[in-house]
């Protein structure tokens, strides 16, 4: 029955996108539309004593200039909504749509200009004068909780937003009589979104019914609808949110931003469609980023590397505002145990304000930092006890016979963290095979004999994928026999249309080409959550599968009634339902659909509801646990510090692969993102909070020439929690990558005893570390 | 206020004439004046390559060239690459090798590779990687794009 599921069907999205016929936000033009440019803070922290927009207002082509005051009551004193309230907040300070009297990061929107072209709007925005009174800026999160730290918000008692913790087991007991207690401190920095398409919003009042239509380059149209409707005080049916083609998301586009509040308000005030498209400089300044975490961990271990317990503390940067709730810090500690059976953990994370852009999840959310932290502990054990790092992992893995496995703590929802399935040892062995790990020491010796330093790094992970709470889908057969799928979730390039069509084509026995998929329009499908956290394939495929199965059952039931045949004797294939063995006795799906949706003189068949269609919502039964091991091989030039990636090997398990080629695409993109985190991507700020990396000459993204060949092996351990056994694959590639790269560099430089720990690491830093090591008495080649 | 000038250029074989602001870059001209939105803007500072088009056959970053500089030239954009409804070998290879996800970098990638393979029909993997090092893709990790470039080159040079 599975003609399409499991095979690498070519994407139905591609012909359109390959011929310039995509329709991204900036491609949409509405009649009489005006263009917005924002006036943004030049200071990381300042009071605003006044805004003078007179000159700007008088410029030809300028339609309006607005500050918060100009938005009128009640908005002139109203902060944006908190989408994720939590009792853990000690301070919950969301951003105003336009600054009120204080700005807290460079790039914070203060005013907005609307004009007949973007060029004119930018000219006028440059003429708006803001009277700033600079205040001390809190920049480095490591110092944010010190007694004398500058306050990121002038009226706050301190910079602490919340303290979260993860704890289970007898930690004191674990450490009390452990043969080895080892510790490490490290700083993790993850950059920004850098989807190749920046953000953008269009808002217009629909003259037909007075409601607002919004286009947004978002991952979460339903969240935008909810947050904007609440802010505006409108009913949700008055706000239609559409995500058109979206040029990459990666997390930051899952949030709701001030511009998404300002544009619909302005569309109402001006009675004209308004459009704002972020430029790349604004993206560096004003789009949420992931930022810094400062970790100190201790691990208690036996002589053979078995972990007894882990404890420690994290300081996490939240940036200037709390608009992303506590999702990032939560996802940074809850997944901490990773693939390992650890009896006891006690780790606290303090979340603090800084005068930098709001922090949010970027591909993997906090999971890559949690994975890096635990992988660091494995490295520390291997280094200090002189064990093979792969062996230390294998010794501590949860075994295949232990599923479902519960480490002992709870998720955000309050349910126990549960690993549903996997074979972590199997994946590690596969990765070692792909990397030819067994012969690496020969390669390393041969290189050293030539004065070259090559190294290998292993890194393992799990990912809780398919997060709830729900998603839904409708499957409908049209009179022509074409099948329409409607769903909520937005795609940012993952290939949803292809994968979900594969499922339905198999369920209904039709050709893939006969299935269409539409989504990401709140007027098209009533409810949805969003495309984030590697959840869509699990959540939506389950709903699509179920809806298609219901359509199939209905088609069989009606055919049985019409042909007076037993349902069990019927088969669905080739777009028809027919009696097994006599294909002539049957009906087409299109014919059945026509009978179920007749016009005036017809009648709906007895016992049936109208329409050959079904809607199904999937409520999660818990996350499906994806897993894997990565191995990276590098060469480090000890003169220049240059790092060359030689080969990158992946073995992963995302359950059943609906389309292997698309799964590989997700893994490849994820790995390269993780390599970017390890080696390239850094937001630099000076002491006053001015960003120093605001273009791609200053902020480096991974390029094709720097990437190694990446070889992938697949293991398929089906999830028992959904009908097709799938697990998410969107972020797993990123999770372990930073440690794989950093550990490989450390392994290459083992003769010098270099430990890198902090990332991203660049050649300059490698040279510093080598100099320190040599000054400390390390002997090259020793 | 802004200076304007009259220009006349050929885009995908059709003549486009109009009055443009002298400061308008070629990408905005193509997108806004010619209505061809397949050319994308990812950075507007010459690094990401999303805006790559062919000007008189040469790959050019349309965000770094003013529309007035393209006066009297012949421009090919992604919309003009397929001939008679038949996808260019690079376009076809992108689909077959999964060289695109969100599709935003794709027009620039395809144009860069089409121009490169035209001049170097026997590239190896390293050559292709170097050829697209002026194009950023955040989605694919590049491997599918490299495979697409290699596949298209084989087809363009007639196999082997
Ligand atoms: S938009 Fe022209 S190079 Fe990025
Ligand atoms: S496919 Fe999304 S940026 Fe390349």
Coordinates of N, CA, C and O in Angstrom, one line a residue, chain A residues 250-384:
Chain A
X250 N 13.8 29.0 11.3 CA 14.9 28.6 12.2 C 14.7 29.1 13.6 O 15.6 29.2 14.4
X251 N 13.4 29.4 14.0 CA 13.1 29.8 15.4 C 12.7 31.2 15.6 O 11.6 31.5 16.1
X252 N 13.6 32.1 15.2 CA 13.3 33.6 15.5 C 12.0 34.0 14.8 O 11.3 34.9 15.2
X253 N 11.6 33.3 13.7 CA 10.4 33.7 13.0 C 9.2 33.1 13.7 O 8.1 33.2 13.2
X254 N 9.4 32.4 14.8 CA 8.2 31.8 15.5 C 7.7 32.7 16.6 O 6.7 32.5 17.2
X255 N 8.4 33.8 16.8 CA 8.0 34.8 17.8 C 7.0 35.8 17.1 O 6.8 35.8 15.9
X256 N 6.4 36.7 18.0 CA 5.6 37.8 17.5 C 6.4 39.1 17.8 O 6.8 39.2 19.0
X257 N 6.4 40.0 16.9 CA 7.3 41.1 17.0 C 6.5 42.4 17.0 O 5.4 42.5 16.5
X258 N 7.1 43.5 17.5 CA 6.4 44.8 17.5 C 5.9 45.2 16.2 O 4.8 45.8 16.1
X259 N 6.7 44.9 15.1 CA 6.2 45.3 13.8 C 4.9 44.7 13.4 O 4.1 45.2 12.6
X260 N 4.6 43.5 14.0 CA 3.4 42.8 13.7 C 2.2 43.4 14.4 O 1.1 43.0 14.2
X261 N 2.5 44.2 15.4 CA 1.4 45.0 16.1 C 1.2 46.3 15.4 O 0.1 46.8 15.2
X262 N 2.3 47.0 15.1 CA 2.3 48.3 14.6 C 1.6 48.4 13.2 O 0.8 49.2 12.9
X263 N 2.0 47.4 12.3 CA 1.4 47.5 11.0 C -0.1 47.3 10.9 O -0.7 48.2 10.2
X264 N -0.7 46.4 11.6 CA -2.2 46.3 11.5 C -2.8 47.5 12.1 O -3.8 48.0 11.6
X265 N -2.3 48.1 13.2 CA -2.8 49.3 13.8 C -2.8 50.4 12.8 O -3.7 51.2 12.6
X266 N -1.6 50.5 12.1 CA -1.5 51.6 11.1 C -2.4 51.4 9.9 O -2.9 52.4 9.4
X267 N -2.6 50.2 9.5 CA -3.5 49.9 8.4 C -4.9 50.4 8.7 O -5.6 51.0 7.9
X268 N -5.3 50.2 10.0 CA -6.6 50.8 10.4 C -6.6 52.3 10.4 O -7.5 52.9 10.0
X269 N -5.5 52.8 11.0 CA -5.5 54.3 11.1 C -5.4 55.0 9.8 O -6.0 56.1 9.6
X270 N -4.7 54.4 8.8 CA -4.5 55.1 7.5 C -5.5 54.6 6.5 O -5.6 55.2 5.4
X271 N -6.2 53.6 6.8 CA -7.2 53.0 5.8 C -6.5 52.7 4.5 O -7.1 52.9 3.4
X272 N -5.3 52.3 4.6 CA -4.5 51.9 3.4 C -3.7 50.6 3.8 O -3.3 50.5 4.9
X273 N -3.4 49.8 2.8 CA -2.5 48.7 3.1 C -1.1 49.2 3.4 O -0.7 50.2 2.8
X274 N -0.5 48.6 4.4 CA 0.9 49.0 4.7 C 1.8 47.8 4.7 O 1.4 46.7 4.9
X275 N 3.0 48.1 4.3 CA 4.0 47.0 4.1 C 5.3 47.4 4.8 O 5.8 48.5 4.6
X276 N 5.9 46.4 5.5 CA 7.3 46.6 6.0 C 8.1 45.3 5.7 O 7.6 44.3 6.1
X277 N 9.2 45.5 5.1 CA 10.1 44.4 4.9 C 11.4 44.7 5.6 O 12.0 45.7 5.3
X278 N 11.8 43.9 6.5 CA 13.1 44.1 7.2 C 14.3 44.0 6.3 O 14.3 43.2 5.4
X279 N 15.2 44.9 6.5 CA 16.5 44.8 5.7 C 17.5 44.0 6.6 O 17.2 43.8 7.7
X280 N 18.6 43.6 6.0 CA 19.5 42.8 6.7 C 20.1 43.4 7.9 O 20.3 42.8 8.9
X281 N 20.3 44.7 7.8 CA 20.9 45.4 9.0 C 19.9 45.4 10.2 O 20.2 45.1 11.3
X282 N 18.6 45.6 9.8 CA 17.6 45.5 10.9 C 17.5 44.1 11.4 O 17.3 43.9 12.6
X283 N 17.7 43.1 10.6 CA 17.7 41.7 11.0 C 18.8 41.5 12.1 O 18.5 40.8 13.1
X284 N 19.9 42.1 11.9 CA 21.0 41.9 12.9 C 20.6 42.7 14.2 O 21.0 42.3 15.3
X285 N 19.9 43.8 14.1 CA 19.6 44.6 15.2 C 18.4 44.2 16.0 O 18.3 44.2 17.2
X286 N 17.3 43.8 15.2 CA 16.0 43.7 15.9 C 15.3 42.4 15.8 O 14.3 42.2 16.4
X287 N 15.9 41.4 15.1 CA 15.3 40.1 15.1 C 15.9 39.3 16.3 O 17.1 39.4 16.5
X288 N 15.1 38.6 17.0 CA 15.5 37.8 18.2 C 16.7 36.9 17.8 O 16.8 36.4 16.7
X289 N 17.6 36.7 18.8 CA 18.8 35.9 18.6 C 18.9 35.0 19.8 O 18.1 35.1 20.7
X290 N 19.8 34.1 19.8 CA 19.9 33.1 20.9 C 20.9 33.6 22.0 O 20.6 33.4 23.1
X291 N 22.0 34.1 21.6 CA 22.9 34.7 22.6 C 23.7 33.8 23.5 O 24.0 32.7 23.0
X292 N 24.1 34.2 24.7 CA 25.1 33.6 25.5 C 24.5 32.8 26.6 O 23.5 33.2 27.2
X293 N 25.2 31.7 27.0 CA 24.9 31.0 28.2 C 26.3 30.7 28.9 O 27.2 30.2 28.2
X294 N 26.4 31.0 30.2 CA 27.6 30.7 30.9 C 27.4 29.5 31.8 O 26.5 29.6 32.7
X295 N 28.1 28.5 31.6 CA 27.9 27.2 32.3 C 29.0 26.9 33.2 O 30.2 27.0 32.9
X296 N 28.7 26.3 34.4 CA 29.7 25.7 35.3 C 29.1 24.4 35.8 O 28.1 24.4 36.4
X297 N 29.8 23.3 35.4 CA 29.2 22.0 35.8 C 30.2 21.1 36.5 O 31.4 21.3 36.3
X298 N 29.7 20.3 37.3 CA 30.6 19.2 38.0 C 30.0 17.9 37.7 O 28.7 17.7 37.7
X299 N 30.8 16.9 37.5 CA 30.3 15.5 37.3 C 31.0 14.6 38.2 O 32.2 14.7 38.5
X300 N 30.3 13.7 38.8 CA 30.8 12.6 39.6 C 30.8 11.3 38.8 O 29.8 11.0 38.2
X301 N 32.0 10.7 38.8 CA 32.1 9.5 38.0 C 32.9 8.4 38.6 O 33.8 8.6 39.5
X302 N 32.7 7.2 38.2 CA 33.5 6.0 38.6 C 34.7 5.9 37.8 O 34.9 6.6 36.7
X303 N 35.6 5.0 38.1 CA 36.9 4.8 37.4 C 36.6 4.5 35.9 O 37.4 4.8 35.1
X304 N 35.6 3.7 35.7 CA 35.3 3.3 34.3 C 34.5 4.3 33.5 O 34.1 4.0 32.4
X305 N 34.3 5.5 34.1 CA 33.6 6.5 33.3 C 32.1 6.6 33.6 O 31.4 7.4 33.0
X306 N 31.6 5.7 34.4 CA 30.1 5.7 34.6 C 29.8 6.9 35.4 O 30.4 7.2 36.4
X307 N 28.8 7.7 34.9 CA 28.4 8.9 35.6 C 27.5 8.6 36.7 O 26.5 7.9 36.6
X308 N 27.8 9.2 37.9 CA 26.9 9.1 39.1 C 26.0 10.3 39.2 O 24.9 10.2 39.8
X309 N 26.5 11.4 38.9 CA 25.7 12.6 39.0 C 26.3 13.8 38.4 O 27.5 13.9 38.1
X310 N 25.4 14.8 38.2 CA 25.9 16.1 37.6 C 25.2 17.2 38.3 O 24.0 17.2 38.7
X311 N 26.0 18.3 38.6 CA 25.4 19.4 39.2 C 26.0 20.7 38.7 O 27.2 20.7 38.2
X312 N 25.4 21.8 38.9 CA 26.0 23.1 38.4 C 25.0 24.2 38.3 O 23.9 24.2 38.7
X313 N 25.5 25.2 37.6 CA 24.8 26.5 37.5 C 25.0 27.1 36.1 O 26.0 26.9 35.5
X314 N 24.0 27.7 35.6 CA 24.0 28.4 34.3 C 23.5 29.8 34.5 O 22.5 30.0 35.2
X315 N 24.1 30.7 33.7 CA 23.5 32.1 33.6 C 23.1 32.2 32.1 O 23.9 32.0 31.3
X316 N 21.8 32.5 31.9 CA 21.3 32.6 30.5 C 20.9 34.0 30.2 O 20.2 34.6 31.0
X317 N 21.3 34.4 29.0 CA 21.0 35.8 28.6 C 19.6 35.8 28.0 O 19.2 34.9 27.1
X318 N 18.7 36.7 28.4 CA 17.4 36.8 27.9 C 17.3 38.0 27.0 O 16.3 38.3 26.4
X319 N 18.4 38.8 26.9 CA 18.3 40.1 26.1 C 17.4 41.1 26.9 O 17.2 41.0 28.1
X320 N 16.8 42.0 26.1 CA 16.2 43.1 26.7 C 14.7 42.9 27.1 O 14.2 43.6 28.0
X321 N 14.0 41.9 26.5 CA 12.6 41.8 26.8 C 12.3 40.3 27.0 O 13.0 39.4 26.5
X322 N 11.1 40.0 27.5 CA 10.7 38.6 27.8 C 9.7 38.1 26.8 O 9.0 37.1 27.1
X323 N 9.6 38.7 25.6 CA 8.6 38.3 24.7 C 8.6 36.8 24.2 O 7.7 36.4 23.6
X324 N 9.7 36.1 24.5 CA 9.7 34.7 24.1 C 9.5 33.8 25.4 O 9.8 32.7 25.4
X325 N 9.0 34.4 26.5 CA 8.7 33.6 27.7 C 10.0 33.0 28.2 O 11.1 33.6 28.1
X326 N 9.9 31.8 28.8 CA 11.1 31.2 29.4 C 11.4 29.9 28.5 O 12.1 29.0 29.0
X327 N 11.0 29.9 27.3 CA 11.2 28.7 26.5 C 12.6 28.3 26.3 O 13.0 27.2 26.3
X328 N 13.4 29.4 26.0 CA 14.8 29.1 25.8 C 15.6 28.5 27.0 O 16.2 27.4 26.9
X329 N 15.5 29.1 28.2 CA 16.1 28.5 29.3 C 15.6 27.1 29.7 O 16.3 26.2 30.1
X330 N 14.2 27.0 29.5 CA 13.7 25.7 29.9 C 14.2 24.6 29.0 O 14.6 23.5 29.4
X331 N 14.3 24.9 27.7 CA 14.8 23.9 26.7 C 16.3 23.7 26.8 O 16.9 22.9 26.2
X332 N 16.9 24.6 27.6 CA 18.4 24.4 27.8 C 18.7 23.5 29.0 O 19.8 23.0 29.1
X333 N 17.8 23.3 29.9 CA 18.1 22.4 31.0 C 17.3 21.1 31.0 O 17.8 20.1 31.4
X334 N 16.0 21.1 30.6 CA 15.2 19.9 30.7 C 15.9 18.8 29.9 O 15.9 17.6 30.4
X335 N 16.4 19.0 28.7 CA 17.0 17.9 27.9 C 18.4 17.5 28.4 O 19.1 16.7 27.7
X336 N 18.9 18.1 29.5 CA 20.3 17.9 29.9 C 20.8 16.5 30.0 O 21.9 16.2 29.6
X337 N 20.0 15.5 30.5 CA 20.5 14.2 30.6 C 20.9 13.6 29.3 O 21.7 12.7 29.2
X338 N 20.2 14.0 28.2 CA 20.6 13.5 26.9 C 20.4 12.0 26.8 O 19.5 11.5 27.4
X339 N 21.2 11.3 26.0 CA 21.0 9.9 25.9 C 21.5 9.1 27.0 O 21.6 7.8 27.0
X340 N 21.9 9.7 28.1 CA 22.6 9.0 29.2 C 21.7 8.7 30.4 O 20.9 9.5 30.7
X341 N 21.9 7.5 31.0 CA 21.2 7.1 32.2 C 22.0 7.7 33.4 O 22.9 7.1 33.8
X342 N 21.6 8.9 33.8 CA 22.3 9.5 34.9 C 21.4 9.5 36.1 O 20.3 9.9 36.1
X343 N 21.9 8.9 37.2 CA 21.0 8.7 38.4 C 20.6 10.0 39.1 O 19.5 10.1 39.7
X344 N 21.5 11.1 39.0 CA 21.1 12.3 39.8 C 21.6 13.5 39.1 O 22.8 13.6 38.6
X345 N 20.8 14.5 39.0 CA 21.2 15.8 38.4 C 20.6 17.0 39.3 O 19.4 16.9 39.8
X346 N 21.4 18.0 39.4 CA 20.8 19.2 40.1 C 21.5 20.4 39.4 O 22.7 20.7 39.6
X347 N 20.8 21.1 38.5 CA 21.3 22.2 37.7 C 20.3 23.4 37.8 O 19.1 23.2 37.5
X348 N 20.9 24.5 38.1 CA 20.0 25.7 38.2 C 20.4 26.7 37.1 O 21.6 26.8 36.7
X349 N 19.4 27.3 36.5 CA 19.7 28.4 35.5 C 19.1 29.7 35.9 O 17.9 29.7 36.2
X350 N 19.9 30.7 36.0 CA 19.4 32.1 36.3 C 19.3 32.8 35.0 O 20.2 32.8 34.2
X351 N 18.1 33.3 34.7 CA 17.9 34.0 33.5 C 17.9 35.5 33.7 O 17.3 36.0 34.6
X352 N 18.7 36.2 32.9 CA 19.0 37.6 33.2 C 18.8 38.5 32.0 O 19.0 38.1 30.9
X353 N 18.3 39.8 32.3 CA 18.2 40.8 31.3 C 19.6 41.3 30.9 O 20.5 41.5 31.7
X354 N 19.8 41.7 29.6 CA 20.9 42.5 29.1 C 20.3 43.5 28.1 O 19.2 43.3 27.7
X355 N 21.1 44.5 27.8 CA 20.7 45.5 26.8 C 21.1 45.0 25.4 O 21.9 45.7 24.7
X356 N 20.6 43.9 25.0 CA 20.9 43.3 23.7 C 19.5 42.8 23.2 O 18.6 42.7 24.0
X357 N 19.4 42.4 21.9 CA 18.1 42.0 21.4 C 17.6 40.8 22.2 O 18.3 40.1 22.8
X358 N 16.2 40.7 22.2 CA 15.6 39.7 22.9 C 16.1 38.3 22.4 O 16.3 38.1 21.3
X359 N 16.2 37.4 23.4 CA 16.8 36.1 23.1 C 15.6 35.1 22.9 O 14.6 35.2 23.5
X360 N 15.9 34.2 21.9 CA 14.8 33.2 21.6 C 15.5 32.0 21.1 O 16.7 32.0 20.8
X361 N 14.7 30.9 20.9 CA 15.3 29.7 20.3 C 15.7 29.9 18.9 O 15.0 30.6 18.1
X362 N 16.9 29.4 18.5 CA 17.3 29.2 17.1 C 17.6 27.7 16.9 O 18.1 27.1 17.8
X363 N 17.2 27.3 15.8 CA 17.3 25.8 15.4 C 17.8 24.9 16.6 O 18.9 24.9 16.9
X364 N 16.8 24.3 17.2 CA 17.1 23.4 18.3 C 16.8 24.0 19.7 O 16.7 23.3 20.7
X365 N 16.5 25.3 19.7 CA 16.3 26.1 20.9 C 17.4 25.8 21.9 O 18.6 25.9 21.6
X366 N 17.1 25.5 23.2 CA 18.1 25.3 24.2 C 18.8 23.9 24.0 O 19.8 23.7 24.7
X367 N 18.2 23.1 23.2 CA 18.7 21.7 23.2 C 20.2 21.6 22.7 O 20.9 20.8 23.3
X368 N 20.6 22.4 21.7 CA 22.0 22.3 21.4 C 22.9 22.7 22.5 O 24.0 22.1 22.7
X369 N 22.5 23.7 23.4 CA 23.4 24.1 24.5 C 23.3 23.0 25.6 O 24.3 22.7 26.2
X370 N 22.2 22.4 25.8 CA 22.1 21.3 26.8 C 23.0 20.2 26.3 O 23.7 19.6 27.1
X371 N 22.9 19.8 25.0 CA 23.6 18.7 24.5 C 25.1 19.0 24.6 O 25.9 18.2 25.0
X372 N 25.5 20.3 24.3 CA 26.9 20.6 24.4 C 27.4 20.5 25.8 O 28.5 19.9 26.1
X373 N 26.6 20.9 26.8 CA 27.0 20.8 28.2 C 27.2 19.4 28.6 O 28.2 19.1 29.2
X374 N 26.3 18.5 28.3 CA 26.5 17.1 28.7 C 27.6 16.5 27.9 O 28.4 15.7 28.5
X375 N 27.8 16.8 26.7 CA 28.9 16.2 25.9 C 30.2 16.7 26.4 O 31.2 16.0 26.4
X376 N 30.2 17.9 26.9 CA 31.5 18.4 27.6 C 31.8 17.6 28.8 O 33.0 17.3 29.1
X377 N 30.8 17.2 29.5 CA 31.1 16.3 30.7 C 31.7 15.0 30.3 O 32.5 14.5 31.0
X378 N 31.2 14.5 29.2 CA 31.7 13.2 28.7 C 33.2 13.4 28.3 O 34.1 12.6 28.6
X379 N 33.5 14.6 27.6 CA 34.9 14.9 27.3 C 35.8 15.0 28.5 O 36.9 14.5 28.5
X380 N 35.2 15.7 29.5 CA 36.0 15.9 30.7 C 36.4 14.5 31.4 O 37.5 14.3 31.8
X381 N 35.4 13.6 31.4 CA 35.7 12.3 32.0 C 36.7 11.6 31.1 O 37.7 11.0 31.7
X382 N 36.5 11.6 29.8 CA 37.4 10.8 28.9 C 38.9 11.4 29.1 O 39.8 10.6 29.2
X383 N 38.9 12.7 29.1 CA 40.3 13.3 29.2 C 41.0 13.0 30.5 O 42.1 12.6 30.5
X384 N 40.2 13.1 31.6 CA 40.9 13.0 32.9 C 41.1 11.5 33.3 O 42.0 11.2 34.0

